[in-house]
Short mmCIF file of the C-alpha atoms (twelve columns), coordinates in Angstrom:
data_MODEL
# 
_entry.id   MODEL 
# 
loop_
_atom_site.group_PDB 
_atom_site.id 
_atom_site.type_symbol 
_atom_site.label_atom_id 
_atom_site.label_alt_id 
_atom_site.label_comp_id 
_atom_site.label_asym_id 
_atom_site.label_seq_id 
_atom_site.Cartn_x 
_atom_site.Cartn_y 
_atom_site.Cartn_z 
_atom_site.pdbx_PDB_model_num 
ATOM 1   C CA . UNK A 1   -11.736 17.940  31.160  1 
ATOM 2   C CA . UNK A 2   -14.116 16.096  29.039  1 
ATOM 3   C CA . UNK A 3   -12.610 16.889  26.300  1 
ATOM 4   C CA . UNK A 4   -9.287  15.779  27.199  1 
ATOM 5   C CA . UNK A 5   -10.438 12.478  28.609  1 
ATOM 6   C CA . UNK A 6   -12.164 11.862  25.179  1 
ATOM 7   C CA . UNK A 7   -9.160  12.639  23.403  1 
ATOM 8   C CA . UNK A 8   -6.952  10.718  25.554  1 
ATOM 9   C CA . UNK A 9   -9.307  7.381   25.443  1 
ATOM 10  C CA . UNK A 10  -9.491  7.781   21.691  1 
ATOM 11  C CA . UNK A 11  -5.740  7.787   21.238  1 
ATOM 12  C CA . UNK A 12  -5.803  4.981   23.329  1 
ATOM 13  C CA . UNK A 13  -8.052  2.933   21.471  1 
ATOM 14  C CA . UNK A 14  -6.487  3.405   18.351  1 
ATOM 15  C CA . UNK A 15  -2.655  2.667   19.507  1 
ATOM 16  C CA . UNK A 16  -4.058  -0.780  21.098  1 
ATOM 17  C CA . UNK A 17  -5.739  -1.866  18.060  1 
ATOM 18  C CA . UNK A 18  -4.000  -4.815  16.860  1 
ATOM 19  C CA . UNK A 19  -3.751  -4.111  13.838  1 
ATOM 20  C CA . UNK A 20  -3.118  -0.112  13.635  1 
ATOM 21  C CA . UNK A 21  0.573   0.102   13.727  1 
ATOM 22  C CA . UNK A 22  1.202   -3.564  11.926  1 
ATOM 23  C CA . UNK A 23  -0.979  -3.438  8.733   1 
ATOM 24  C CA . UNK A 24  -0.710  -0.038  7.304   1 
ATOM 25  C CA . UNK A 25  3.016   0.224   6.937   1 
ATOM 26  C CA . UNK A 26  5.659   1.173   4.520   1 
ATOM 27  C CA . UNK A 27  6.540   -2.429  2.824   1 
ATOM 28  C CA . UNK A 28  10.486  -2.795  4.525   1 
ATOM 29  C CA . UNK A 29  11.898  -4.402  1.052   1 
ATOM 30  C CA . UNK A 30  11.379  -1.372  -0.312  1 
ATOM 31  C CA . UNK A 31  11.333  1.778   1.721   1 
ATOM 32  C CA . UNK A 32  13.379  4.128   0.535   1 
ATOM 33  C CA . UNK A 33  14.871  2.689   -2.475  1 
ATOM 34  C CA . UNK A 34  14.098  2.331   -6.576  1 
ATOM 35  C CA . UNK A 35  11.890  -0.731  -7.336  1 
ATOM 36  C CA . UNK A 36  10.601  -1.987  -10.788 1 
ATOM 37  C CA . UNK A 37  7.093   -2.509  -12.291 1 
ATOM 38  C CA . UNK A 38  8.125   -5.677  -13.722 1 
ATOM 39  C CA . UNK A 39  4.400   -6.913  -14.677 1 
ATOM 40  C CA . UNK A 40  0.883   -5.678  -15.074 1 
ATOM 41  C CA . UNK A 41  -2.039  -8.095  -14.869 1 
ATOM 42  C CA . UNK A 42  -4.955  -5.983  -15.328 1 
ATOM 43  C CA . UNK A 43  -7.408  -8.677  -15.480 1 
ATOM 44  C CA . UNK A 44  -6.742  -9.938  -12.228 1 
ATOM 45  C CA . UNK A 45  -5.566  -6.430  -10.558 1 
ATOM 46  C CA . UNK A 46  -2.278  -7.622  -9.819  1 
ATOM 47  C CA . UNK A 47  0.860   -5.712  -10.398 1 
ATOM 48  C CA . UNK A 48  4.349   -7.204  -9.802  1 
ATOM 49  C CA . UNK A 49  7.105   -4.588  -8.194  1 
ATOM 50  C CA . UNK A 50  10.348  -6.136  -7.580  1 
ATOM 51  C CA . UNK A 51  9.362   -10.118 -7.948  1 
ATOM 52  C CA . UNK A 52  6.551   -9.324  -5.033  1 
ATOM 53  C CA . UNK A 53  2.712   -9.332  -5.931  1 
ATOM 54  C CA . UNK A 54  0.794   -6.439  -4.808  1 
ATOM 55  C CA . UNK A 55  -3.273  -6.510  -5.386  1 
ATOM 56  C CA . UNK A 56  -5.211  -3.195  -6.260  1 
ATOM 57  C CA . UNK A 57  -8.554  -3.641  -4.027  1 
ATOM 58  C CA . UNK A 58  -9.027  0.046   -3.889  1 
ATOM 59  C CA . UNK A 59  -7.883  3.556   -3.865  1 
ATOM 60  C CA . UNK A 60  -3.743  3.965   -4.125  1 
ATOM 61  C CA . UNK A 61  -2.190  7.116   -3.024  1 
ATOM 62  C CA . UNK A 62  0.411   7.640   -5.790  1 
ATOM 63  C CA . UNK A 63  2.582   10.938  -5.486  1 
ATOM 64  C CA . UNK A 64  0.334   12.168  -3.170  1 
ATOM 65  C CA . UNK A 65  -2.763  11.636  -4.991  1 
ATOM 66  C CA . UNK A 66  -5.249  9.091   -4.162  1 
ATOM 67  C CA . UNK A 67  -6.283  7.216   -7.668  1 
ATOM 68  C CA . UNK A 68  -9.059  4.634   -8.016  1 
ATOM 69  C CA . UNK A 69  -7.683  0.990   -8.600  1 
ATOM 70  C CA . UNK A 70  -8.441  0.941   -12.223 1 
ATOM 71  C CA . UNK A 71  -6.622  4.231   -12.875 1 
ATOM 72  C CA . UNK A 72  -3.640  2.937   -11.189 1 
ATOM 73  C CA . UNK A 73  -3.606  0.079   -13.947 1 
ATOM 74  C CA . UNK A 74  -3.383  2.818   -16.526 1 
ATOM 75  C CA . UNK A 75  -0.712  5.081   -14.565 1 
ATOM 76  C CA . UNK A 76  1.537   2.327   -14.025 1 
ATOM 77  C CA . UNK A 77  3.615   0.365   -16.615 1 
ATOM 78  C CA . UNK A 78  5.994   -2.056  -16.702 1 
ATOM 79  C CA . UNK A 79  10.097  -1.169  -16.178 1 
ATOM 80  C CA . UNK A 80  8.711   2.106   -14.790 1 
ATOM 81  C CA . UNK A 81  10.757  2.890   -11.033 1 
ATOM 82  C CA . UNK A 82  8.696   3.012   -8.084  1 
ATOM 83  C CA . UNK A 83  9.990   4.052   -4.324  1 
ATOM 84  C CA . UNK A 84  8.511   4.321   -0.822  1 
ATOM 85  C CA . UNK A 85  5.888   1.352   -1.643  1 
ATOM 86  C CA . UNK A 86  2.896   0.919   1.289   1 
ATOM 87  C CA . UNK A 87  1.144   -1.849  1.312   1 
ATOM 88  C CA . UNK A 88  -0.975  -4.049  3.424   1 
ATOM 89  C CA . UNK A 89  -1.411  -7.480  4.389   1 
ATOM 90  C CA . UNK A 90  -5.306  -8.596  3.907   1 
ATOM 91  C CA . UNK A 91  -7.434  -11.993 3.919   1 
ATOM 92  C CA . UNK A 92  -6.473  -15.239 5.537   1 
ATOM 93  C CA . UNK A 93  -3.672  -15.711 2.730   1 
ATOM 94  C CA . UNK A 94  -2.277  -12.389 3.716   1 
ATOM 95  C CA . UNK A 95  -1.713  -11.116 -0.136  1 
ATOM 96  C CA . UNK A 96  -0.117  -7.540  -0.111  1 
ATOM 97  C CA . UNK A 97  -2.959  -4.574  -1.300  1 
ATOM 98  C CA . UNK A 98  -0.962  -1.711  -2.524  1 
ATOM 99  C CA . UNK A 99  -1.989  1.129   -0.693  1 
ATOM 100 C CA . UNK A 100 0.263   4.138   -1.710  1 
ATOM 101 C CA . UNK A 101 3.740   4.102   -4.075  1 
ATOM 102 C CA . UNK A 102 6.019   7.262   -5.664  1 
ATOM 103 C CA . UNK A 103 7.026   7.126   -9.327  1 
ATOM 104 C CA . UNK A 104 10.486  8.100   -9.762  1 
# 
């Protein structure tokens, strides 16, 4: 009984958390469509995909494999096609931080 109550409380806390379901979602502008890497700025840890700026602050899941931010800059190339972009808004400015993508 205690296990069931603990599980219920945990589910409630995780789903009721303000940022849980809104911050880490697929980017609605790029879900399930092909997008292009426009530019890569390694010195700023920034990448432009279909005219939107994304920052690399931590590991990114590329094709299901977690890659460190520095490695992502070596894997992605200008002109490359991507899909299923996942990003998270961070900071007071609400900058987009790239969390995942699939290379086509």
